[in-house]
GROMACS .gro file of C-alpha atoms in nm:
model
  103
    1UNK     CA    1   2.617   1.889   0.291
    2UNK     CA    2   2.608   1.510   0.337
    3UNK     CA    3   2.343   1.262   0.243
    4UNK     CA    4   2.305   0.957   0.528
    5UNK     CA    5   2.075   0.640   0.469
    6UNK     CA    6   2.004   0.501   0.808
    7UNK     CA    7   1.769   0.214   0.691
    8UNK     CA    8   1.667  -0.023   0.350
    9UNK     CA    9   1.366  -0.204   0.311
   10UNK     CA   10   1.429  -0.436   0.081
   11UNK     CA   11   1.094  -0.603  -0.122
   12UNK     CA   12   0.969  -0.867  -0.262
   13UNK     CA   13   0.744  -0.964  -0.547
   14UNK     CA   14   0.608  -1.236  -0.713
   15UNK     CA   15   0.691  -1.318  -1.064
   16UNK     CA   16   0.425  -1.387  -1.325
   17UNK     CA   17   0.395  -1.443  -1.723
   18UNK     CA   18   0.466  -1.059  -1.880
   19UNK     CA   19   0.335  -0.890  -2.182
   20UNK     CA   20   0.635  -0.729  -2.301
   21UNK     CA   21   0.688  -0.853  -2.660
   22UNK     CA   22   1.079  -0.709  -2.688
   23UNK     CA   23   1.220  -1.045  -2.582
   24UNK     CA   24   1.420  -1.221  -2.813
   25UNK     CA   25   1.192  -1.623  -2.786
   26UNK     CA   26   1.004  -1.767  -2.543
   27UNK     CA   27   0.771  -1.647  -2.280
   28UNK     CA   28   0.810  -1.283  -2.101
   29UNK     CA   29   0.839  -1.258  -1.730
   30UNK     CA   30   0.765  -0.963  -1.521
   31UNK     CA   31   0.724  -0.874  -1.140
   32UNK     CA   32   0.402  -0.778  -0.995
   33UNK     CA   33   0.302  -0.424  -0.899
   34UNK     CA   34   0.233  -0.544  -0.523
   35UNK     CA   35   0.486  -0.671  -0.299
   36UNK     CA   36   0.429  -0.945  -0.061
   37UNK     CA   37   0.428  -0.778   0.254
   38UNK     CA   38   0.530  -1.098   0.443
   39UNK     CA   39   0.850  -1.099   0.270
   40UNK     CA   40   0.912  -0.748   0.324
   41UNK     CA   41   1.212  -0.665   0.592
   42UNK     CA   42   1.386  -0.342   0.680
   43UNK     CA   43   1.744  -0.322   0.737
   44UNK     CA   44   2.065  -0.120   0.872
   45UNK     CA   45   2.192   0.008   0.551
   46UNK     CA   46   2.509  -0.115   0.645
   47UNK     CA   47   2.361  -0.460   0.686
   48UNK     CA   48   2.254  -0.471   0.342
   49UNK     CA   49   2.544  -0.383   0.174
   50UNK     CA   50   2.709  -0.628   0.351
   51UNK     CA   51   2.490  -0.864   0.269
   52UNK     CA   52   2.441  -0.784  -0.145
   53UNK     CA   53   2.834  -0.673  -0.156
   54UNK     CA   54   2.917  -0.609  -0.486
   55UNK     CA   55   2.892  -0.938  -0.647
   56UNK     CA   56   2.512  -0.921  -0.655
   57UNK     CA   57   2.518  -0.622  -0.812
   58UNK     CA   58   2.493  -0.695  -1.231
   59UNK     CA   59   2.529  -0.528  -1.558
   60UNK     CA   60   2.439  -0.504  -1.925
   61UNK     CA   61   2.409  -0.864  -2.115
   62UNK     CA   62   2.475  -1.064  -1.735
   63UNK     CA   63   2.075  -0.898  -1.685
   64UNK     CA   64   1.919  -1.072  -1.961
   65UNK     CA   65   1.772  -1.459  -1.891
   66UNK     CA   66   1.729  -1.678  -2.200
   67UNK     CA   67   1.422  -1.834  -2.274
   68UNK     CA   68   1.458  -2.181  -2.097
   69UNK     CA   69   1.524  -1.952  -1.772
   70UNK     CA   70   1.255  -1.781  -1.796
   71UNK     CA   71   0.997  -2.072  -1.875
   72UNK     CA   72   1.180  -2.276  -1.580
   73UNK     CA   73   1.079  -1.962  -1.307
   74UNK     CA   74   0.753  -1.960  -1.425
   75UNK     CA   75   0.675  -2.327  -1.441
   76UNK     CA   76   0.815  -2.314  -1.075
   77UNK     CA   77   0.598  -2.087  -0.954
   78UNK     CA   78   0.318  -2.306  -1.059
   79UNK     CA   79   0.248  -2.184  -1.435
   80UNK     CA   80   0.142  -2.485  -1.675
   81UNK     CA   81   0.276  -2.575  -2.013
   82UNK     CA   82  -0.026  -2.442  -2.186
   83UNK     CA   83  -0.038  -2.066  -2.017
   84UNK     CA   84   0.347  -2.018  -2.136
   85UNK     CA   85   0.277  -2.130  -2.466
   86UNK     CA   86  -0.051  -1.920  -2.468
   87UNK     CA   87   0.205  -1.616  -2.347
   88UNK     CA   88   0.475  -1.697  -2.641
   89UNK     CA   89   0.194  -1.714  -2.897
   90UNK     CA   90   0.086  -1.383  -2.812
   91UNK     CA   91   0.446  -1.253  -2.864
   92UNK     CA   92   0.441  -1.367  -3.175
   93UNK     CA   93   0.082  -1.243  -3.260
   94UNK     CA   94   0.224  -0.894  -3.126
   95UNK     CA   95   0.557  -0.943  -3.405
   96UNK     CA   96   0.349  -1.064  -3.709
   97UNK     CA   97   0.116  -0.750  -3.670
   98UNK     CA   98   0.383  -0.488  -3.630
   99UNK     CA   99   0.568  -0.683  -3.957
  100UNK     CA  100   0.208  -0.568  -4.120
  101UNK     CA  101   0.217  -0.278  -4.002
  102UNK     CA  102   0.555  -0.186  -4.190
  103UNK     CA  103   0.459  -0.302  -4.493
   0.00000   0.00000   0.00000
């Protein structure tokens, strides 16, 4: 038996300020759970891998953004000084209680 993929629809979502406390300093980023459905296209499978190849395709430690990355996405997409630092100070809320919580 043989598995064929005739068509991709690729997605996209916006990016806003996460809650995730596991990264290492600065503010968290995550997706959205909706996609923006203007920005959504579908695509010959072919097409797509043409398009991606492999040298979109990453791995391991080339996933992870530092911190200035992260806070220079967010204050692109329109996210002030204050509502990162309010994000980072809840990481660090999040870290001093679970250091209590050990003790």
């Amino acid at each position: 038996k043989t598995v064929r993929f005739a068509t991709v629809q690729v997605r996209y979502y916006p990016i806003t300020i996460g809650d995730n406390p596991s990264v290492s300093g600065g503010v968290p980023l995550t997706i959205e759970w909706d996609c923006l459905e203007d920005y959504t296209e579908s695509m010959n499978v072919d097409v797509f891998e043409r398009r991606t190849g492999r040298f979109l395709r990453r791995r391991g430690d080339s996933l992870i953004m530092n911190s200035m990355t992260r806070a220079r996405i967010l204050k692109s997409m329109g996210y002030t000084k204050q509502e990162l630092a309010d994000a980072i100070y809840k990481v660090a809320l999040y870290h001093k209680q679970e250091q209590y919580q050990q003790q």
